[in-house]
Short mmCIF file of C-alpha atoms and ligand atoms in Angstrom, two decimals:
data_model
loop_
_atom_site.label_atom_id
_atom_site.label_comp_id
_atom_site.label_asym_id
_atom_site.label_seq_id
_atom_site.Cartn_x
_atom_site.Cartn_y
_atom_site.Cartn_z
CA UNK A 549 98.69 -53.05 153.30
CA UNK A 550 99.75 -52.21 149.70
CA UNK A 551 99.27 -48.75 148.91
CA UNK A 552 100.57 -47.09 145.30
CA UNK A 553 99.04 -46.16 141.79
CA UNK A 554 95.20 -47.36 141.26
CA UNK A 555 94.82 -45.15 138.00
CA UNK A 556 96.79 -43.02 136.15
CA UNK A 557 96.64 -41.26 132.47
CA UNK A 558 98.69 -38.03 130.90
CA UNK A 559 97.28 -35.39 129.00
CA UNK A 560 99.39 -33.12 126.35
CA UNK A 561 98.89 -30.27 123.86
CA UNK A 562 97.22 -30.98 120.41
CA UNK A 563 99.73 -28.91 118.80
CA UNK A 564 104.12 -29.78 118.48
CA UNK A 565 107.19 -28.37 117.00
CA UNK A 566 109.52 -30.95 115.70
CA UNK A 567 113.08 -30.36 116.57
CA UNK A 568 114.30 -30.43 113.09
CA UNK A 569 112.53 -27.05 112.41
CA UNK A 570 113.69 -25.60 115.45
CA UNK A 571 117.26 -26.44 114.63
CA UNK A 572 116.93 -25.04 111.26
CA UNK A 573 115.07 -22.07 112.49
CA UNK A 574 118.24 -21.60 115.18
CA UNK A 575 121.42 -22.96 112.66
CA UNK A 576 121.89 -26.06 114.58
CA UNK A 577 122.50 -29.38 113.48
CA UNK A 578 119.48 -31.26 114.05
CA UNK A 579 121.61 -34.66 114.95
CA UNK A 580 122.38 -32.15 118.13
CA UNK A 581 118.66 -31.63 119.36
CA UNK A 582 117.44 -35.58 118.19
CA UNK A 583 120.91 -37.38 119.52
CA UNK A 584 122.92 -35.23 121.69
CA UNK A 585 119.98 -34.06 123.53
CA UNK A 586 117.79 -37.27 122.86
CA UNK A 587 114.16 -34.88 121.89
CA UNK A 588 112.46 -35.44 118.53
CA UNK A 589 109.53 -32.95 119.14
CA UNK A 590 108.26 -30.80 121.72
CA UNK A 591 104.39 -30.27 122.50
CA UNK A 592 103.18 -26.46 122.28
CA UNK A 593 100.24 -25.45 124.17
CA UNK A 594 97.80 -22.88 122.49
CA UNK A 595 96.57 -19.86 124.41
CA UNK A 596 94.09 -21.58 125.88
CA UNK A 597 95.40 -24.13 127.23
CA UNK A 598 96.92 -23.70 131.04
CA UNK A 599 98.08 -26.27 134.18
CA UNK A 600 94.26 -26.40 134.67
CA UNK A 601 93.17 -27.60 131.52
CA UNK A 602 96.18 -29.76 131.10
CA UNK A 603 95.14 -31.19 134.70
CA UNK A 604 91.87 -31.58 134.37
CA UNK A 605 91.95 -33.47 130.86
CA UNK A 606 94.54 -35.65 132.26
CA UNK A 607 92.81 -36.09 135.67
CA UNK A 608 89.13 -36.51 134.03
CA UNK A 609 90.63 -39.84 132.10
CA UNK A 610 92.35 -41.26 135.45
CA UNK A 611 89.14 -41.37 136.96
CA UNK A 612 87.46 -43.24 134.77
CA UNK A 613 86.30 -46.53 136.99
CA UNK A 614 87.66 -44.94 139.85
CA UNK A 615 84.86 -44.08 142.70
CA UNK A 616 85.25 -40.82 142.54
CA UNK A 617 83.83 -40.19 145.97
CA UNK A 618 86.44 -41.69 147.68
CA UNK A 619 88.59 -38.32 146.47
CA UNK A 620 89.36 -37.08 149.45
CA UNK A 621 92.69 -34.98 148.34
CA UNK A 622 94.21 -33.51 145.81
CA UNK A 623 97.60 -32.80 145.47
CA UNK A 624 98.51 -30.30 142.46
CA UNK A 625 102.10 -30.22 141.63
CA UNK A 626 103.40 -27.36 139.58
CA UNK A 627 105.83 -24.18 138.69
CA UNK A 628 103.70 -22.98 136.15
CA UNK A 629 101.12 -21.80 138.84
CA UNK A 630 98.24 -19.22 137.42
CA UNK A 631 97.44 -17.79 140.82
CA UNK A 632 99.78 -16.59 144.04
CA UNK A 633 96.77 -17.88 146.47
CA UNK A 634 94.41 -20.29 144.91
CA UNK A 635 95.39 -23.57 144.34
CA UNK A 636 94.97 -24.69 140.79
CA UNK A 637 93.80 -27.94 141.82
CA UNK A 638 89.98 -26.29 142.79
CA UNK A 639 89.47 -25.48 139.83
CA UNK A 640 89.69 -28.80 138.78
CA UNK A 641 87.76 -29.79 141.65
CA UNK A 642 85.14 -28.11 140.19
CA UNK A 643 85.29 -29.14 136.32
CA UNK A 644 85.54 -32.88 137.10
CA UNK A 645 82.57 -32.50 139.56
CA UNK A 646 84.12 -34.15 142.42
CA UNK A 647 82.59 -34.48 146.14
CA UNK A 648 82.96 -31.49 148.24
CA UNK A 649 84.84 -33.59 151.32
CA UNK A 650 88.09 -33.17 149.74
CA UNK A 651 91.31 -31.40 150.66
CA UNK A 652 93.07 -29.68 147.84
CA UNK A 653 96.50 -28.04 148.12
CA UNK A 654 99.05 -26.55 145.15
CA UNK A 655 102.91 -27.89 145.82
CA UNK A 656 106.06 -26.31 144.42
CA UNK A 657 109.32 -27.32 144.18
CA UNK A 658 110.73 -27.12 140.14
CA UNK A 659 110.51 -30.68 138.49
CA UNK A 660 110.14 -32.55 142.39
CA UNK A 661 107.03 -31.73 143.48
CA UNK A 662 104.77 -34.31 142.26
CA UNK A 663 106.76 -36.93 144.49
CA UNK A 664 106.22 -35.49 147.34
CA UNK A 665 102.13 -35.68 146.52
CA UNK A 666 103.10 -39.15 145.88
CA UNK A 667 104.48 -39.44 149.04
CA UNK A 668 101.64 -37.52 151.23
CA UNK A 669 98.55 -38.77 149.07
CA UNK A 670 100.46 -42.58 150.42
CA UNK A 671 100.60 -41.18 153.93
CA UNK A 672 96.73 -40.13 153.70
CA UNK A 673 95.59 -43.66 152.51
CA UNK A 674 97.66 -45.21 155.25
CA UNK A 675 95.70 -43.42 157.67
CA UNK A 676 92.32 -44.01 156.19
CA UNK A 677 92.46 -46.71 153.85
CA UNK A 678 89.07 -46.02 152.20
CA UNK A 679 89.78 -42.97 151.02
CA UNK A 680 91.89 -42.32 148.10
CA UNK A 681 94.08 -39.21 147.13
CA UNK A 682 94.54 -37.77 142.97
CA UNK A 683 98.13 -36.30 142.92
CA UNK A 684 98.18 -33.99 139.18
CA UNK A 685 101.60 -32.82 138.11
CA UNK A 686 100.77 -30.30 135.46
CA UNK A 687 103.26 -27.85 133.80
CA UNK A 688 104.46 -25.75 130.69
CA UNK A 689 108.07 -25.90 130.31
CA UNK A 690 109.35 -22.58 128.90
CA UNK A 691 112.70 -21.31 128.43
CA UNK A 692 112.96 -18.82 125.97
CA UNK A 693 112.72 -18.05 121.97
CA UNK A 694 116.72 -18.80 120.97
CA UNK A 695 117.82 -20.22 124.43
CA UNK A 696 119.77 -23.25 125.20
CA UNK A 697 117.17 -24.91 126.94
CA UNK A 698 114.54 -24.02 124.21
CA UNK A 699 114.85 -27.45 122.23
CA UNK A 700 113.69 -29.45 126.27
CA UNK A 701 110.53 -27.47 126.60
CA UNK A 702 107.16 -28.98 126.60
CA UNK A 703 104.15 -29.27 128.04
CA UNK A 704 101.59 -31.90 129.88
CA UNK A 705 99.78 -32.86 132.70
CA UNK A 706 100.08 -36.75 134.45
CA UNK A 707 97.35 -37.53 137.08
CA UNK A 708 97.55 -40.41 139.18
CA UNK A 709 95.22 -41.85 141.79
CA UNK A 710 96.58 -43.32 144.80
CA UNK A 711 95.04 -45.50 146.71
CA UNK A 712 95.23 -49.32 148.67
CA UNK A 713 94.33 -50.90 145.82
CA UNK A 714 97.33 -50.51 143.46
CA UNK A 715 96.24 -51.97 140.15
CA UNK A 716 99.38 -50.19 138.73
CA UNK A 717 102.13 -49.93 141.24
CA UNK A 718 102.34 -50.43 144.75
CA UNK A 719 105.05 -47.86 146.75
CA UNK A 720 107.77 -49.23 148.49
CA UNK A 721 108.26 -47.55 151.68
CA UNK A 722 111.96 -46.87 151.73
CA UNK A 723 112.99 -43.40 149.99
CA UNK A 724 116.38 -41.51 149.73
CA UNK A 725 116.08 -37.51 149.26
CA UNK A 726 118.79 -35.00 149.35
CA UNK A 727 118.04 -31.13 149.54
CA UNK A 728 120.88 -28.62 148.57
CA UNK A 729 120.72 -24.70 148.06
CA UNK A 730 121.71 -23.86 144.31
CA UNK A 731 120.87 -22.17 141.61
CA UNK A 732 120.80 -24.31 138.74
CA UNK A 733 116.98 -23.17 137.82
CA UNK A 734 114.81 -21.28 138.28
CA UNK A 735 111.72 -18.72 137.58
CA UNK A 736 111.46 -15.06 139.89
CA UNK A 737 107.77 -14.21 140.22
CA UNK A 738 108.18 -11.24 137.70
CA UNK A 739 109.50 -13.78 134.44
CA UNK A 740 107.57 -16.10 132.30
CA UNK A 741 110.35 -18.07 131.41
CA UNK A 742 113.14 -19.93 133.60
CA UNK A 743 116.50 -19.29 133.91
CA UNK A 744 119.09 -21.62 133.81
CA UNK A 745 122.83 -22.66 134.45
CA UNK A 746 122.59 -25.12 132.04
CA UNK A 747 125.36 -27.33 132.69
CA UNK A 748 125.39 -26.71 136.61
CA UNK A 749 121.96 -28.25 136.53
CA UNK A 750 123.61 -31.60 134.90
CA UNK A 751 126.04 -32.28 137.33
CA UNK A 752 123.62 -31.33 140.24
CA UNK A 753 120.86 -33.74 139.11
CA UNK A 754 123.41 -36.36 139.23
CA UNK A 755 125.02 -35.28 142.44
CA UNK A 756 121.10 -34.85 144.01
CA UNK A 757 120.91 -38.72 142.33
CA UNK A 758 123.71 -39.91 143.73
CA UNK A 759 123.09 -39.56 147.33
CA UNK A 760 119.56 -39.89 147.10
CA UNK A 761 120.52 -43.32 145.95
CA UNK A 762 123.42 -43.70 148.88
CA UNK A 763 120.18 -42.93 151.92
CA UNK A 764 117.66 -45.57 149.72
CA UNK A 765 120.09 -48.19 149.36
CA UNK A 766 121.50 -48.29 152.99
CA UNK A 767 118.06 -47.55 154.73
CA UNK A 768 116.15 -50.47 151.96
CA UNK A 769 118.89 -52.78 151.57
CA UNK A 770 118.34 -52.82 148.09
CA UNK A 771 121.42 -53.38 145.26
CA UNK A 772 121.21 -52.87 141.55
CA UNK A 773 119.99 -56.71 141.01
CA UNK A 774 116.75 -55.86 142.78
CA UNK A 775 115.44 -53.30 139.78
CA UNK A 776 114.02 -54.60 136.59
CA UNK A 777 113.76 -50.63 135.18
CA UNK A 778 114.98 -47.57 136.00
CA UNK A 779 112.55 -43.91 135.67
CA UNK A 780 114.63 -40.91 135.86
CA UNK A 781 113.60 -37.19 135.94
CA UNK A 782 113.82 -36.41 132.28
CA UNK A 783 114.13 -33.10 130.87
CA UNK A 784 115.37 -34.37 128.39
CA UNK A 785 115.79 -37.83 127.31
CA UNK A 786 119.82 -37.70 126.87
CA UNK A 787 119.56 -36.96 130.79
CA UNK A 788 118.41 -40.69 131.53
CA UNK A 789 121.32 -42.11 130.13
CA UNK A 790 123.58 -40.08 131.73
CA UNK A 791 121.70 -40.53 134.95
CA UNK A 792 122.03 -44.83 134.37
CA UNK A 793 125.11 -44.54 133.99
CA UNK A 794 126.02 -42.43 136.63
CA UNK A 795 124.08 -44.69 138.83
CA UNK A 796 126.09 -47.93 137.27
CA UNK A 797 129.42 -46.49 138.27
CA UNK A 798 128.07 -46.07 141.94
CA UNK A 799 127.44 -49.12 141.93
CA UNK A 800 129.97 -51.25 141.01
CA UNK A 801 128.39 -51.88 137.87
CA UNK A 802 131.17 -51.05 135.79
CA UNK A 803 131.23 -54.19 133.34
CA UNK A 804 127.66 -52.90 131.90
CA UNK A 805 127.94 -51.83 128.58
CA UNK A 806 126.06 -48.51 127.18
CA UNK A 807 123.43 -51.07 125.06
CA UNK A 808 122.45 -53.33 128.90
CA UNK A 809 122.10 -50.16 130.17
CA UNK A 810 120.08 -48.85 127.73
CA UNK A 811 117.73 -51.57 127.47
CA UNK A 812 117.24 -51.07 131.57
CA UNK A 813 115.68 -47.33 130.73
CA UNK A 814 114.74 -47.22 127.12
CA UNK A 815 111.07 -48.14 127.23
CA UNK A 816 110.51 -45.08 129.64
CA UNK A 817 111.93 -42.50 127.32
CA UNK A 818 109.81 -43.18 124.85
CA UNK A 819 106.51 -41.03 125.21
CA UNK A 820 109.34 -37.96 126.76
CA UNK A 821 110.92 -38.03 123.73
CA UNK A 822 108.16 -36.86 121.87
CA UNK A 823 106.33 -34.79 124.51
CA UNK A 824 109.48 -32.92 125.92
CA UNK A 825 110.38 -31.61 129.42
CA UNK A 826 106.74 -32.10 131.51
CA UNK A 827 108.38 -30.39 134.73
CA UNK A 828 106.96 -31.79 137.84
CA UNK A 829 105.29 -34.85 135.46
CA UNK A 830 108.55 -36.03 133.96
CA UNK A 831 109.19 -38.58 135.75
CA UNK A 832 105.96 -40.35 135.71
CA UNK A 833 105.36 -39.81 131.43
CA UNK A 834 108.61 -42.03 132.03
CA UNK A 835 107.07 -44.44 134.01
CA UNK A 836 103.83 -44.59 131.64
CA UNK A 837 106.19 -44.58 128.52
CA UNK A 838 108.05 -47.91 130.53
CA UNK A 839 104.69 -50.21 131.38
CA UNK A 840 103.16 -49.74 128.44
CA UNK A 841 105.82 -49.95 126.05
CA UNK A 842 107.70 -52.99 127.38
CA UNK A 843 107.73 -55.92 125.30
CA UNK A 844 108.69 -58.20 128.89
CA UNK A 845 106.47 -58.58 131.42
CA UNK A 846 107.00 -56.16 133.81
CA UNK A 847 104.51 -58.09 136.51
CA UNK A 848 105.64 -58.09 140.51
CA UNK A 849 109.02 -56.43 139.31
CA UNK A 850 110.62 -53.90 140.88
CA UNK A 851 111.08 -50.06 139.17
CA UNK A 852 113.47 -47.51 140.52
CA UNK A 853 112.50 -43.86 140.21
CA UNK A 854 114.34 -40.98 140.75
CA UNK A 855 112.40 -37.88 140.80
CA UNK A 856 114.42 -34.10 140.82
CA UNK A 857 113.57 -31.13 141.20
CA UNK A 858 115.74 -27.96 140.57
CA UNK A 859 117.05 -25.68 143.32
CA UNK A 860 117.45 -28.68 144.36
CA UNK A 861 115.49 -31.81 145.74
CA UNK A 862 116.10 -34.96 144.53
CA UNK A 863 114.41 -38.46 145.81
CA UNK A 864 115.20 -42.18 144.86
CA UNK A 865 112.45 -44.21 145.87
CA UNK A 866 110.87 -47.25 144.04
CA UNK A 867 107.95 -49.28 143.43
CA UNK A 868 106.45 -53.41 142.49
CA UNK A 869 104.46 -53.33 139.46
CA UNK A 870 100.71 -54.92 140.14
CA UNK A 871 99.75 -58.11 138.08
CA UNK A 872 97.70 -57.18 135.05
CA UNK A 873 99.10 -53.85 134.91
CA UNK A 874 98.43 -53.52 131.80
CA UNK A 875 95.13 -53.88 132.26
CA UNK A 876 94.90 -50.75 134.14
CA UNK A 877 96.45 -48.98 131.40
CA UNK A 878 94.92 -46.64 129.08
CA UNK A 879 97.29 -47.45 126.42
CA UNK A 880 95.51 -46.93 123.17
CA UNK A 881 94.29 -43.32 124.33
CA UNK A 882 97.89 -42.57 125.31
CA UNK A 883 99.18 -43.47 121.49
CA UNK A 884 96.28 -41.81 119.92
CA UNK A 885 96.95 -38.65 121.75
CA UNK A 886 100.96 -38.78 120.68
CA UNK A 887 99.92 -40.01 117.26
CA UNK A 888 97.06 -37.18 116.55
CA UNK A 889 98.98 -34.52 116.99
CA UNK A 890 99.19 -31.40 114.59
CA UNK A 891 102.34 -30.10 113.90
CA UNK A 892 103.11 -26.71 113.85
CA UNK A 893 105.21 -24.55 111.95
CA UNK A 894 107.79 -22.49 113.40
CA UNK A 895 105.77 -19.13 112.96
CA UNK A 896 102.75 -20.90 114.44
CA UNK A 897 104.97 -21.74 117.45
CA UNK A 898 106.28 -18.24 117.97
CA UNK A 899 102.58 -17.10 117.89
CA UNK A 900 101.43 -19.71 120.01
CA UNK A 901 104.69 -19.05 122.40
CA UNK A 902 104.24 -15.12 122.50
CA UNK A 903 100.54 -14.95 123.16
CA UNK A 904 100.02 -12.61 126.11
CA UNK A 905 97.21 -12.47 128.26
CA UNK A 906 96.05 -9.06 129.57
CA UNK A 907 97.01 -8.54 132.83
CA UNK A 908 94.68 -5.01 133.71
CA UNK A 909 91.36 -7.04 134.45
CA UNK A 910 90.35 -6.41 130.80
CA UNK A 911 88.11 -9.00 129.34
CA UNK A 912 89.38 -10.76 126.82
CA UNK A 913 88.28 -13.95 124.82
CA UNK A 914 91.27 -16.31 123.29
CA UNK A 915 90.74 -18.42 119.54
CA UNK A 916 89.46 -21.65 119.84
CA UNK A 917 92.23 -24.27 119.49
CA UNK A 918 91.79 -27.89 119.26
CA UNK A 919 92.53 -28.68 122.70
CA UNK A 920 90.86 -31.91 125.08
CA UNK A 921 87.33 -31.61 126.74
CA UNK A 922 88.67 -28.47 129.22
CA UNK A 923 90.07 -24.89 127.91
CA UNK A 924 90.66 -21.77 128.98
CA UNK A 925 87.90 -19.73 127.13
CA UNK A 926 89.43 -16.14 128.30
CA UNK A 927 89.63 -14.08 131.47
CA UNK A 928 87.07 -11.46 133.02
CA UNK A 929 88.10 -9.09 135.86
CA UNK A 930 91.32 -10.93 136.50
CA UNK A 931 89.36 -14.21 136.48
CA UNK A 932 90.20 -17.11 134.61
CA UNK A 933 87.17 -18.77 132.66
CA UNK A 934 87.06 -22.11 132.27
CA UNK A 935 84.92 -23.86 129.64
CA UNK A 936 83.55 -27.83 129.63
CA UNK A 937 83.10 -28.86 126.11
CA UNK A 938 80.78 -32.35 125.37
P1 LIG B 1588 123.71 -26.66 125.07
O1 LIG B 1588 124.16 -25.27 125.13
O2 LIG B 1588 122.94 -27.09 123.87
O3 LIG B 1588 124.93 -27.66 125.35
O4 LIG B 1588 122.80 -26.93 126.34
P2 LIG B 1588 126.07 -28.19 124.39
O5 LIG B 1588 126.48 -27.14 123.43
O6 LIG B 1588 127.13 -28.78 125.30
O7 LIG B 1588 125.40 -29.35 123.55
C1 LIG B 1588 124.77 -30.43 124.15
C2 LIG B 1588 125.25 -31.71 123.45
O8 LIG B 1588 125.05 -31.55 122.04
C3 LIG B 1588 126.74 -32.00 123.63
O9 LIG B 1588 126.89 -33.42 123.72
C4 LIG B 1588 127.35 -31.54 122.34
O10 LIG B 1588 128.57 -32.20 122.02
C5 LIG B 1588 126.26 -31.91 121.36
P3 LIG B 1588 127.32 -34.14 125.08
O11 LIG B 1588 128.67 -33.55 125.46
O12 LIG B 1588 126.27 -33.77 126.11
O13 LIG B 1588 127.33 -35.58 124.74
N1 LIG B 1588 126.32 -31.17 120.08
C6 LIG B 1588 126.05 -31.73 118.90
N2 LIG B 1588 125.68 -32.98 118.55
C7 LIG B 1588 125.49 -33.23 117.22
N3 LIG B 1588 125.63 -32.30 116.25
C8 LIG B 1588 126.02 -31.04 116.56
C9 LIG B 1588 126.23 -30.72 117.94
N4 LIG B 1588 126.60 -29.58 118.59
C10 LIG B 1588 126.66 -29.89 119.89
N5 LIG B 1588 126.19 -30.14 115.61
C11 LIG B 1588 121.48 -28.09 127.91
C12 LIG B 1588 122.30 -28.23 126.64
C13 LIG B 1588 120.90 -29.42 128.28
C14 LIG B 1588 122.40 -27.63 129.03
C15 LIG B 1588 120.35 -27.05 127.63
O14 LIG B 1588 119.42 -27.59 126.73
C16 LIG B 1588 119.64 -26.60 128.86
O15 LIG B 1588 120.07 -25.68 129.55
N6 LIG B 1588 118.46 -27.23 129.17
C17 LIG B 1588 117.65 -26.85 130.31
C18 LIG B 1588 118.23 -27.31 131.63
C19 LIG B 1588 118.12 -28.79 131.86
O16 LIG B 1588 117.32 -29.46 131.25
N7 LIG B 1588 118.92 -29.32 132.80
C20 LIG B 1588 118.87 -30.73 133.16
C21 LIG B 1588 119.13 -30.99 134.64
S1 LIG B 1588 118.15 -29.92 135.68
C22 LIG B 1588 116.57 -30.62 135.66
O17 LIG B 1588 116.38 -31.70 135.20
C23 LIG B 1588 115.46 -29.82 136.24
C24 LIG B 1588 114.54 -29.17 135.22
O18 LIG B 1588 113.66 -30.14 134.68
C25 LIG B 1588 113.76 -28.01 135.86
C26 LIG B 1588 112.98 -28.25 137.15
O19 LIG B 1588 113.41 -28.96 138.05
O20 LIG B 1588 111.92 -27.62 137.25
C27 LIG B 1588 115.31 -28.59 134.06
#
């Protein structure tokens, strides 16, 4: 039985920065933020936008021709979590009006744990092959107003319904995952905004890469020859090709020059580029930005992923793309959405970025934004309320 991606579409903020403001803004080159780093702009969300809005936009246009009362899970990936106890994903539960029969659950683990919803909403439909599972990796990267890592923020939400009839990609079975205490990243419960050992986290992505890739190989059998593409993690696009490369050299692929390799990732860092750092939903903007910007026909070939998480996780794993993908795609939606963007200013990004909600129960109603058919309207006695436009 094939089991793997049925539907999937990503949802980002209306509103972006581009880099070149932010680097003037900051006194930095902006060759640094659009080469060295690889990121061109970086979507802002308004005030009222959150991980459930993001989600549920993203999640409402995954479903479309999807029977949606075959949901019978939902796996929410995030870090950017808006309650200690409820899962975020119930709320969206409730704004796409899905059937109550459903088991819905919040994961955590930095930038990793949307793979692991992968992984478990694939392990549901092998036990009951009817039913079908929507995994949402939602997030709003944040690092701070003059930081290093400010330039790789970003913010979006990637849904993805998994199920035995993968239209998009069907999941090989083999993985390769690593786990290793360190503190490259992360976010205490008392701090909006991460913290980061900047340059640790490099060389531990690539160390979490490389022996997620040593477990995959030996346990699949699989060599370099058997991928078409590879998706990395990207925070930030620069990342992939240090990640190909790093992957190359382990394997014996040391004749490939920068330009082969390039060509074997650059379709999938096209969408990140312009989106920035999604967290936990990364990885698959890469693997949207790859099918539906490949000139080749990516039919019955085989795509590596590599998904990572801070802290750290990491997990090689891979996947054959379905015939008439493309098909499956909501392509034109996806480049509108990019396209249609408003740019902000950097004042309007500060305001935007420093926008506090009150935290004493008081009520409080936020601007309207131009945001997609969900937003956060404001909060009421330490209640988020949620509003469904037409
Ligand atoms: P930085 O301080 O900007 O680093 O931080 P830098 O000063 O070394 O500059 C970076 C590159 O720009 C260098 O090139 C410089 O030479 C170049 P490289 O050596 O890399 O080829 N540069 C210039 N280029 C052109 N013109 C100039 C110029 N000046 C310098 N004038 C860093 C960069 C990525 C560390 C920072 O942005 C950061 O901390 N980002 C956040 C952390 C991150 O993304 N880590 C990635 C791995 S961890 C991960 O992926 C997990 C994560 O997604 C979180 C999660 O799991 O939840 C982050």
């Amino acid at each position: 039985m094939k089991i793997g991606i049925e539907a999937t579409s990503f949802y980002s903020s209306h509103y972006y920065l581009d880099l070149k403001t932010l680097a003037i803004q900051r006194g930095v080159e902006p060759e640094k933020f659009y080469h060295s780093i690889g990121q061109e702009k970086m979507a802002v969300p308004p005030p009222d936008e959150d991980v459930v809005t993001l989600a549920a936009n993203a999640a409402e246009q995954a479903l479309q021709g999807v029977d949606r009362e075959r949901i019978e899970a939902i796996f929410f990936a995030t870090e950017s979590g808006i309650d200690q106890s409820k899962a975020a994903g119930i709320y969206v539960h409730r704004l796409l009006d899905l059937q109550p029969h459903c088991r819905v659950v919040e994961l955590k683990q930095a930038c990793y744990s949307g793979t692991i919803g992968v992984q478990a909403a694939a392990a549901l439909v092998h036990r009951n092959p009817e039913s079908k599972a929507l995994v949402i990796t939602a997030d709003v990267a944040r690092y701070g107003l003059g930081s290093a890592g400010e330039s790789t923020q970003g913010a979006g939400a990637v849904a993805l319904v998994v199920s035995a009839n993968p239209k998009i990609l069907a999941l090989d079975p083999e993985a390769g995952y690593y786990t290793q205490d360190v503190m490259d990243f992360w976010r205490p419960n008392y701090r909006d905004e991460a913290l980061v050992d900047g340059k640790h986290s490099v060389r531990v992505y690539l160390r979490a890469l490389g022996a997620s890739w040593e477990q995959y190989s030996r346990r699949s059998g699989r060599t370099w020859p058997d991928f078409a593409r590879f998706c990395f993690h990207l925070p930030f696009t620069r990342m992939g090709e240090q990640a190909i490369r790093h992957l190359a050299k382990n394997c014996g692929q040391t004749d490939l020059g920068d330009k082969e390799l390039n060509a074997l990732i650059g379709d999938g860092l096209i969408y990140n580029r312009l989106v920035g750092n999604l967290y936990s939903g990364s990885l698959y903007l890469s693997l949207i930005s790859l099918l539906e910007n490949t000139q080749e026909n990516l039919e019955n070939k085989r795509i590596a992923l590599f998904s990572y998480g801070s802290g750290c996780v990491g997990e090689f794993f891979s996947g054959v793309v379905a015939p008439e993908y493309r098909q499956a795609l909501p392509i034109e939606r996806h480049r509108a959405l990019i396209r249609d963007r408003q740019e902000l200013d950097y004042t309007a990004y500060s305001r935007f970025y420093s926008y506090a909600l009150p935290t004493d129960g008081s009520t409080n109603k936020i601007p309207e934004n131009e945001t997609g058919r969900f937003r956060l309207s404001g909060l009421s006695q330490h209640q988020r309320i949620y509003e469904k436009r037409s």
